[in-house]
PDB file of C-alpha atoms in Angstrom:
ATOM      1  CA  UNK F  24      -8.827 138.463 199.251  1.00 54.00           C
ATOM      2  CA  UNK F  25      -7.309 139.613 202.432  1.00 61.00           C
ATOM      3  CA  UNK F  26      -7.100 143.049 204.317  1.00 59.00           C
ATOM      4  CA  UNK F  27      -2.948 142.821 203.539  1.00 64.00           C
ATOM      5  CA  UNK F  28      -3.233 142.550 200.394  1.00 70.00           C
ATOM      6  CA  UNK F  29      -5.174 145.766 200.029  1.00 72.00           C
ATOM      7  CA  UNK F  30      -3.496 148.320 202.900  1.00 78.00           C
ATOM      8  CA  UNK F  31      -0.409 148.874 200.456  1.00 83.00           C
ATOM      9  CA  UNK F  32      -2.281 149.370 197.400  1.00 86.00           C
ATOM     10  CA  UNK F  33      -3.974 151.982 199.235  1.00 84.00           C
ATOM     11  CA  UNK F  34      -0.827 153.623 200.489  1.00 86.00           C
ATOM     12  CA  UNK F  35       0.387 153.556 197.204  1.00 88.00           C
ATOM     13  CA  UNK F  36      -2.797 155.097 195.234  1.00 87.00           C
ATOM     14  CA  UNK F  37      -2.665 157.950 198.678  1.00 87.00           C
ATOM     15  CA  UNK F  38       1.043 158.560 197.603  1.00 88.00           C
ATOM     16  CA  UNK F  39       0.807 159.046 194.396  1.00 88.00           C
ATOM     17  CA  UNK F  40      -2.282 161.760 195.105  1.00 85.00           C
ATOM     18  CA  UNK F  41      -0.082 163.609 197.249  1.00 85.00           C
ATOM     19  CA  UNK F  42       2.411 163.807 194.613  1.00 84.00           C
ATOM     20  CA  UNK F  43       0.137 165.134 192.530  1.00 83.00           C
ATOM     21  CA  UNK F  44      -0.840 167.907 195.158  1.00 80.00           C
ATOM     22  CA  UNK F  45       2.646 168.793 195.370  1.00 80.00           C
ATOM     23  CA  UNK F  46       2.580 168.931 191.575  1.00 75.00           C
ATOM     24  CA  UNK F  47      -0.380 170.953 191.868  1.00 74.00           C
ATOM     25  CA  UNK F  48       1.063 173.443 194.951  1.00 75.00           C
ATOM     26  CA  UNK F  49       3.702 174.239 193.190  1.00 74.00           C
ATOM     27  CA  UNK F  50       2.508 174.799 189.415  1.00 74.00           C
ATOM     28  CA  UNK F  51       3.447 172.211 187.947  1.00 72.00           C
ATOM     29  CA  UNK F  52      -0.140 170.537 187.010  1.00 70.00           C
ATOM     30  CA  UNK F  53      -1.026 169.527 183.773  1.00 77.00           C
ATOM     31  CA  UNK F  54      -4.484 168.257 182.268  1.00 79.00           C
ATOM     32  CA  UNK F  55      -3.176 164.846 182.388  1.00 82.00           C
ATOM     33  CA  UNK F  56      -1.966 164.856 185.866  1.00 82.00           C
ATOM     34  CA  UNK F  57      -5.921 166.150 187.020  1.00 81.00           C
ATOM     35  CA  UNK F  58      -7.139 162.940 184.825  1.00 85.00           C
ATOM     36  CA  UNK F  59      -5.270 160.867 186.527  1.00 87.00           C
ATOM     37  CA  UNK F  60      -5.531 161.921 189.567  1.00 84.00           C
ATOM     38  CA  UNK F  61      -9.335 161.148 189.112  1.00 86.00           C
ATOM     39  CA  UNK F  62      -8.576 157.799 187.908  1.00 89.00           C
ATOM     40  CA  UNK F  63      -6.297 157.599 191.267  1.00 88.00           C
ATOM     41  CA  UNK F  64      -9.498 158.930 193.568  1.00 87.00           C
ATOM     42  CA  UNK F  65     -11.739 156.125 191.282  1.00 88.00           C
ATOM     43  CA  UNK F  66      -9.189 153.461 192.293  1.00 89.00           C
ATOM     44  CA  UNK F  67      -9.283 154.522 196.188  1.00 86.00           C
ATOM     45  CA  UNK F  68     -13.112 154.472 196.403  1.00 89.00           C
ATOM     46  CA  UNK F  69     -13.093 150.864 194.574  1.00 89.00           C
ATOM     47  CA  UNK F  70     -10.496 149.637 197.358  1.00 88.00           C
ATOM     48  CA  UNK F  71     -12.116 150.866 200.147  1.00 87.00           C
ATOM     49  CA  UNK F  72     -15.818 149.474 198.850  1.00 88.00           C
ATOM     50  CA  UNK F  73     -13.519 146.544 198.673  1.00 87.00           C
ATOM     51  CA  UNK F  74     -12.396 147.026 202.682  1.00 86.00           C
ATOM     52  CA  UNK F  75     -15.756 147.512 203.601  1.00 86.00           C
ATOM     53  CA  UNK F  76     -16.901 144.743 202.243  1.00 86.00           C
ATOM     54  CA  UNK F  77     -14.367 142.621 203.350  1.00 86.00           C
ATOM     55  CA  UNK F  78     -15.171 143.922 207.111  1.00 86.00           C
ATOM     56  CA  UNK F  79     -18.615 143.065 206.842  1.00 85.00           C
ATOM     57  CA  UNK F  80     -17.842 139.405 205.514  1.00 86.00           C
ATOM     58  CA  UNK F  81     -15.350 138.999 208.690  1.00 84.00           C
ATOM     59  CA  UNK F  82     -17.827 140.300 210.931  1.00 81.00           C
ATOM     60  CA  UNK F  83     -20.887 138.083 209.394  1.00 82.00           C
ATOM     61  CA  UNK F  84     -18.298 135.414 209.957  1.00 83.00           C
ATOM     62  CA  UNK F  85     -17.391 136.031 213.518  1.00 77.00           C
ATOM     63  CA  UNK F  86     -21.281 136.849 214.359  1.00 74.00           C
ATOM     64  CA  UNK F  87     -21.955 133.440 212.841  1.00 76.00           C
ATOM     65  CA  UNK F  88     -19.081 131.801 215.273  1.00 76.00           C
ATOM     66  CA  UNK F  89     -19.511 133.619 218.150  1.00 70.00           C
ATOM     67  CA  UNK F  90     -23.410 134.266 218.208  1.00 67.00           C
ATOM     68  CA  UNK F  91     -25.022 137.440 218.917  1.00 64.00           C
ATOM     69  CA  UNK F  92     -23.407 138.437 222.135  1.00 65.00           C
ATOM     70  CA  UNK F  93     -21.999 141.779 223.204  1.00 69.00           C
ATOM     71  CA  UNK F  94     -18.368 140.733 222.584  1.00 71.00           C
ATOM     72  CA  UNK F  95     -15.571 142.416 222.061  1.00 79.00           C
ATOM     73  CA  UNK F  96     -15.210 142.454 218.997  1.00 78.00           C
ATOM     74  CA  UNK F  97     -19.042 143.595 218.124  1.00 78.00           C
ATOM     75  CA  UNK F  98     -18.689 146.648 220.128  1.00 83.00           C
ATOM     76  CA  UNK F  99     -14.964 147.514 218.532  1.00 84.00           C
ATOM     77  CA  UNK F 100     -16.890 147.402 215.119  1.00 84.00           C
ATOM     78  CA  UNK F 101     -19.720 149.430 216.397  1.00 85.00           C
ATOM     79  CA  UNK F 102     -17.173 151.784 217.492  1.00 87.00           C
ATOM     80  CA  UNK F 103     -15.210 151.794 214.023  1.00 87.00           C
ATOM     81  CA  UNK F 104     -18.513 152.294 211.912  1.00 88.00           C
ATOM     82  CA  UNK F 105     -19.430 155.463 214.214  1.00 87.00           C
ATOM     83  CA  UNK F 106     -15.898 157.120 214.168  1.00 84.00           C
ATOM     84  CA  UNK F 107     -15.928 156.680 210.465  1.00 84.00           C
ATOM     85  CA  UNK F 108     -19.456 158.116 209.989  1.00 83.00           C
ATOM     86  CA  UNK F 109     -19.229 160.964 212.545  1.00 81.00           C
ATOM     87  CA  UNK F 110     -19.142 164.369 210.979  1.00 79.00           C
ATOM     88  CA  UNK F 111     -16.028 166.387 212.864  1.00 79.00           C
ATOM     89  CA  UNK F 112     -16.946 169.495 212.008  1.00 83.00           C
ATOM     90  CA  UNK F 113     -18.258 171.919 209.142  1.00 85.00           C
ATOM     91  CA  UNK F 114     -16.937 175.213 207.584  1.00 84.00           C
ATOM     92  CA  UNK F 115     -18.860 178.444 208.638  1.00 84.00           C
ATOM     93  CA  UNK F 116     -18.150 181.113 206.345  1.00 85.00           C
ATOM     94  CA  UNK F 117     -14.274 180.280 205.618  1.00 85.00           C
ATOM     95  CA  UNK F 118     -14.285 179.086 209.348  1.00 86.00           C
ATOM     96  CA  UNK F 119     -13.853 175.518 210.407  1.00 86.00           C
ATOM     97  CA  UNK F 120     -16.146 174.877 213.266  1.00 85.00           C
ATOM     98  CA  UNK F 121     -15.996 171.789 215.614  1.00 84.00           C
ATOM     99  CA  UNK F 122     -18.639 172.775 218.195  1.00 85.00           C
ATOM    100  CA  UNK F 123     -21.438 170.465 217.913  1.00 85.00           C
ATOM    101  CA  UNK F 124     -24.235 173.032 217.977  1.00 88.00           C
ATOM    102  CA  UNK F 125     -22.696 174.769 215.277  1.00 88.00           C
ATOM    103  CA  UNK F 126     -22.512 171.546 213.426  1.00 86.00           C
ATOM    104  CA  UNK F 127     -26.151 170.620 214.347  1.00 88.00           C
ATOM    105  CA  UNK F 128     -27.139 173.725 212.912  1.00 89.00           C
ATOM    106  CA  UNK F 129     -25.428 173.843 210.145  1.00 89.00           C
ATOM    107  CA  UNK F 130     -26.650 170.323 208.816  1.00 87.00           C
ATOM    108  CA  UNK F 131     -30.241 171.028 209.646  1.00 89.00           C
ATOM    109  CA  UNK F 132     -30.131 174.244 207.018  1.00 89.00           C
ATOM    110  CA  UNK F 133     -28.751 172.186 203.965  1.00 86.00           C
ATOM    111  CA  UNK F 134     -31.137 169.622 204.534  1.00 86.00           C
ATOM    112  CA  UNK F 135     -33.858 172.521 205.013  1.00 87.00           C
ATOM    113  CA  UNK F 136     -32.682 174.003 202.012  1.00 83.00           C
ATOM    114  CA  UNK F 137     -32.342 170.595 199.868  1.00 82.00           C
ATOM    115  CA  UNK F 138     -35.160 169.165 200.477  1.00 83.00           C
ATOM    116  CA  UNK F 139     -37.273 172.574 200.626  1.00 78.00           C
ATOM    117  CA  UNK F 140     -40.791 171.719 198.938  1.00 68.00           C
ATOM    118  CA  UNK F 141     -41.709 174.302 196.239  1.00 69.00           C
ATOM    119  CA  UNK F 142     -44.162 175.562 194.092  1.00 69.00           C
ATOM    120  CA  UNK F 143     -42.463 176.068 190.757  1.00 68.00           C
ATOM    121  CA  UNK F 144     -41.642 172.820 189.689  1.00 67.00           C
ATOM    122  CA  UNK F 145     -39.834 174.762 186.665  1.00 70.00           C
ATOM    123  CA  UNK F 146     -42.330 173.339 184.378  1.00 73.00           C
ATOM    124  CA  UNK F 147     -43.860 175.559 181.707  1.00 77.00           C
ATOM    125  CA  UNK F 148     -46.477 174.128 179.596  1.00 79.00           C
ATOM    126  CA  UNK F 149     -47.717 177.302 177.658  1.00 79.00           C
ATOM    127  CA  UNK F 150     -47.828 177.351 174.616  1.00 80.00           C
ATOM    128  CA  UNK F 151     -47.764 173.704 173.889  1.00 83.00           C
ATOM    129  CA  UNK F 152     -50.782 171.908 172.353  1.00 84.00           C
ATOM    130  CA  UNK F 153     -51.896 168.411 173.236  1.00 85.00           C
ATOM    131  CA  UNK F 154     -53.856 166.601 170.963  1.00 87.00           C
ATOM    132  CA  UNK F 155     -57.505 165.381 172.211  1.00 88.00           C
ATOM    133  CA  UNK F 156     -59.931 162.518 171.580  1.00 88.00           C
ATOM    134  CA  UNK F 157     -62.990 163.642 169.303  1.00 90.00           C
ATOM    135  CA  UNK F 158     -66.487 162.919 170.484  1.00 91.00           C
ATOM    136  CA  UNK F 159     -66.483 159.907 168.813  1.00 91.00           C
ATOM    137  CA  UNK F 160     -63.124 158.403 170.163  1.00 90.00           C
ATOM    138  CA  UNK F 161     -64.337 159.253 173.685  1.00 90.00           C
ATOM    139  CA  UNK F 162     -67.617 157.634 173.331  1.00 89.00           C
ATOM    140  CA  UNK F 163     -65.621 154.588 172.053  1.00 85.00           C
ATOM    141  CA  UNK F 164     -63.912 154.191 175.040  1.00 86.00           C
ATOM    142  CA  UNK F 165     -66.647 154.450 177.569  1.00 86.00           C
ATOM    143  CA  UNK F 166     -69.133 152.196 175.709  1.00 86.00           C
ATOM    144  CA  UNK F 167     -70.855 148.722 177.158  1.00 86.00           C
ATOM    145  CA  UNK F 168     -68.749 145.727 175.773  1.00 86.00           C
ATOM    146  CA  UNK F 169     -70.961 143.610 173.672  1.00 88.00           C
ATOM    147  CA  UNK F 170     -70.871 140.204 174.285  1.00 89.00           C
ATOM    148  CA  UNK F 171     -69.178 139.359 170.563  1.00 91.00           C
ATOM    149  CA  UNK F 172     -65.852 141.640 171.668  1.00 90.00           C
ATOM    150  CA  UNK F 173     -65.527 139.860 175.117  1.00 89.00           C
ATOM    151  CA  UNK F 174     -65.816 136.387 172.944  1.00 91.00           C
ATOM    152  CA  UNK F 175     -63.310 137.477 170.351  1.00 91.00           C
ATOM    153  CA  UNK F 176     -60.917 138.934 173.058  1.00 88.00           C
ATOM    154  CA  UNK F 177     -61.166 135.186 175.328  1.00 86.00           C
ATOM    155  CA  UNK F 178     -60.631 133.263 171.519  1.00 89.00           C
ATOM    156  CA  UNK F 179     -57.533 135.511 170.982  1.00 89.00           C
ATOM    157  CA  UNK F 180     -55.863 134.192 173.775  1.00 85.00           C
ATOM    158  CA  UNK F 181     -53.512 131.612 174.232  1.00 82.00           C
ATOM    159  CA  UNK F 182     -55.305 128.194 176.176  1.00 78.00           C
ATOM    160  CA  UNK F 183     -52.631 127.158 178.149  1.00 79.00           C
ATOM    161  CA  UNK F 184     -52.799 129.940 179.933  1.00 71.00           C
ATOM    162  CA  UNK F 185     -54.088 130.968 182.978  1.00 69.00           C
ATOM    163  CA  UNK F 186     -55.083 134.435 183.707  1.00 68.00           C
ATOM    164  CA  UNK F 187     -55.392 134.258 187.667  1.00 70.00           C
ATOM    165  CA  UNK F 188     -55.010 132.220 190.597  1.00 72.00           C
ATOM    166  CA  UNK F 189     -58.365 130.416 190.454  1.00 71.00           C
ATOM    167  CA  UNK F 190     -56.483 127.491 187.880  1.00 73.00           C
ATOM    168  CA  UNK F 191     -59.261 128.148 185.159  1.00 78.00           C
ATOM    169  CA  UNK F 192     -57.327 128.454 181.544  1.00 83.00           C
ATOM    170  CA  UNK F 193     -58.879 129.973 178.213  1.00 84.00           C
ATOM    171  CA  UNK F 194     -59.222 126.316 176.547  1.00 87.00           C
ATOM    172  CA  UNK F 195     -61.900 125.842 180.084  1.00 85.00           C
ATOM    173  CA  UNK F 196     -63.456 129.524 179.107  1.00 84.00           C
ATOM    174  CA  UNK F 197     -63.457 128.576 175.269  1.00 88.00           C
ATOM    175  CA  UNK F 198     -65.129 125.160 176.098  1.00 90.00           C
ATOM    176  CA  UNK F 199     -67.975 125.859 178.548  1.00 89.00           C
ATOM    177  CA  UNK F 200     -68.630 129.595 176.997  1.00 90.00           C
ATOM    178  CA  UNK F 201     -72.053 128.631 175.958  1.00 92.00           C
ATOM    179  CA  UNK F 202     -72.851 128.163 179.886  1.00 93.00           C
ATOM    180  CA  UNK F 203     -70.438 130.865 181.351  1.00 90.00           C
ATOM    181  CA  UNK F 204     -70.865 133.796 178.814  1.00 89.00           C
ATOM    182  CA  UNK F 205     -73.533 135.282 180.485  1.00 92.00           C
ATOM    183  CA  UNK F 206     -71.355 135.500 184.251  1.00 91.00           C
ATOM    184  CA  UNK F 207     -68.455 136.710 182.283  1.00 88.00           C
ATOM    185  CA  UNK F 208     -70.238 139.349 180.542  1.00 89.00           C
ATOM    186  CA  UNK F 209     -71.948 140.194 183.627  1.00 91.00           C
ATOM    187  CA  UNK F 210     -68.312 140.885 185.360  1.00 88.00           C
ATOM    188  CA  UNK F 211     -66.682 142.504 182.108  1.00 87.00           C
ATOM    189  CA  UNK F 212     -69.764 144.890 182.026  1.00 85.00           C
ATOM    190  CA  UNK F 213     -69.458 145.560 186.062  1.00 86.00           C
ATOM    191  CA  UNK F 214     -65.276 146.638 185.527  1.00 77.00           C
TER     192      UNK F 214
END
């Protein structure tokens, strides 16, 4: 794709939104002129992803030809990327303000106030009843393996396959268990 191809697409799709302002100024805005100016807005975002990623393959590609030197170029991109990201200004109660402490200010208390830690989590759990483990179930679960579970769990397994790094495979566990059983037990009981 090329960067031609895409500028008068996106004058078109900016057109045709601004038509459908005017629409909108002067009263003439229907339900189907809002949907499609959504679809129009969709359209813009998906060409300028597009742009953008077309930028950033032509400057990986003149990075890669050039090297990583403070050219011309580099520095004109820099420049781009921090025009496009700078925030001009904010609006202060119906105000727009350009100074750049107001700005300052002004982002620090929506971030303050987005990212504000709380204590209500707006979870309410009263009321609701879990169900619990009896005795029995709990004792269950925090009994000694006996060496007859450990053997049926290693004989359920597949032998090809190898549980860890070490290389040692059920079929090696299964064969020698009569001289390893007591190690493994050892280790299951120790987990």
């Amino acid at each position: 794709m090329c960067l031609v191809t895409f500028i008068p697409e996106k004058k078109k799709i900016l057109q045709a939104i601004e038509d459908l302002d005017c629409h909108d100024c002067v009263g003439n805005f229907l339900e189907d002129d809002r949907v499609k100016r959504c679809e129009l807005i969709c359209d813009l975002r998906e060409i300028d992803k597009k742009l953008d990623s077309l930028m950033c393959q032509k400057a990986r590609v003149n990075w890669l030809k050039n090297g990583d030197s403070c050219t011309k170029f580099y520095h004109s991109t820099l420049r781009w990327r921090r025009l496009r990201n700078e925030v001009k200004g904010v609006e202060v109660g119906g105000q727009w303000c350009e100074e750049p402490y107001t700005v300052r200010l002004e982002a620090n208390k929506l971030f303050e106030k987005r990212f504000k830690a709380t204590r209500d989590y707006g979870v309410r759990l009263d009321g609701v009843e879990f169900t619990s483990l009896s005795v029995e179930e709990n004792m269950s679960l925090i009994a000694v393996f006996s060496e007859e579970e450990i053997r049926n769990a290693v004989w359920q397994c597949e032998g090809t396959k190898s549980p860890g790094s070490h290389g040692f495979n059920f079929n090696f566990l299964k064969n020698c268990w009569e001289i390893i059983k007591d190690d493994i037990v050892a280790v299951v009981t120790l987990f």
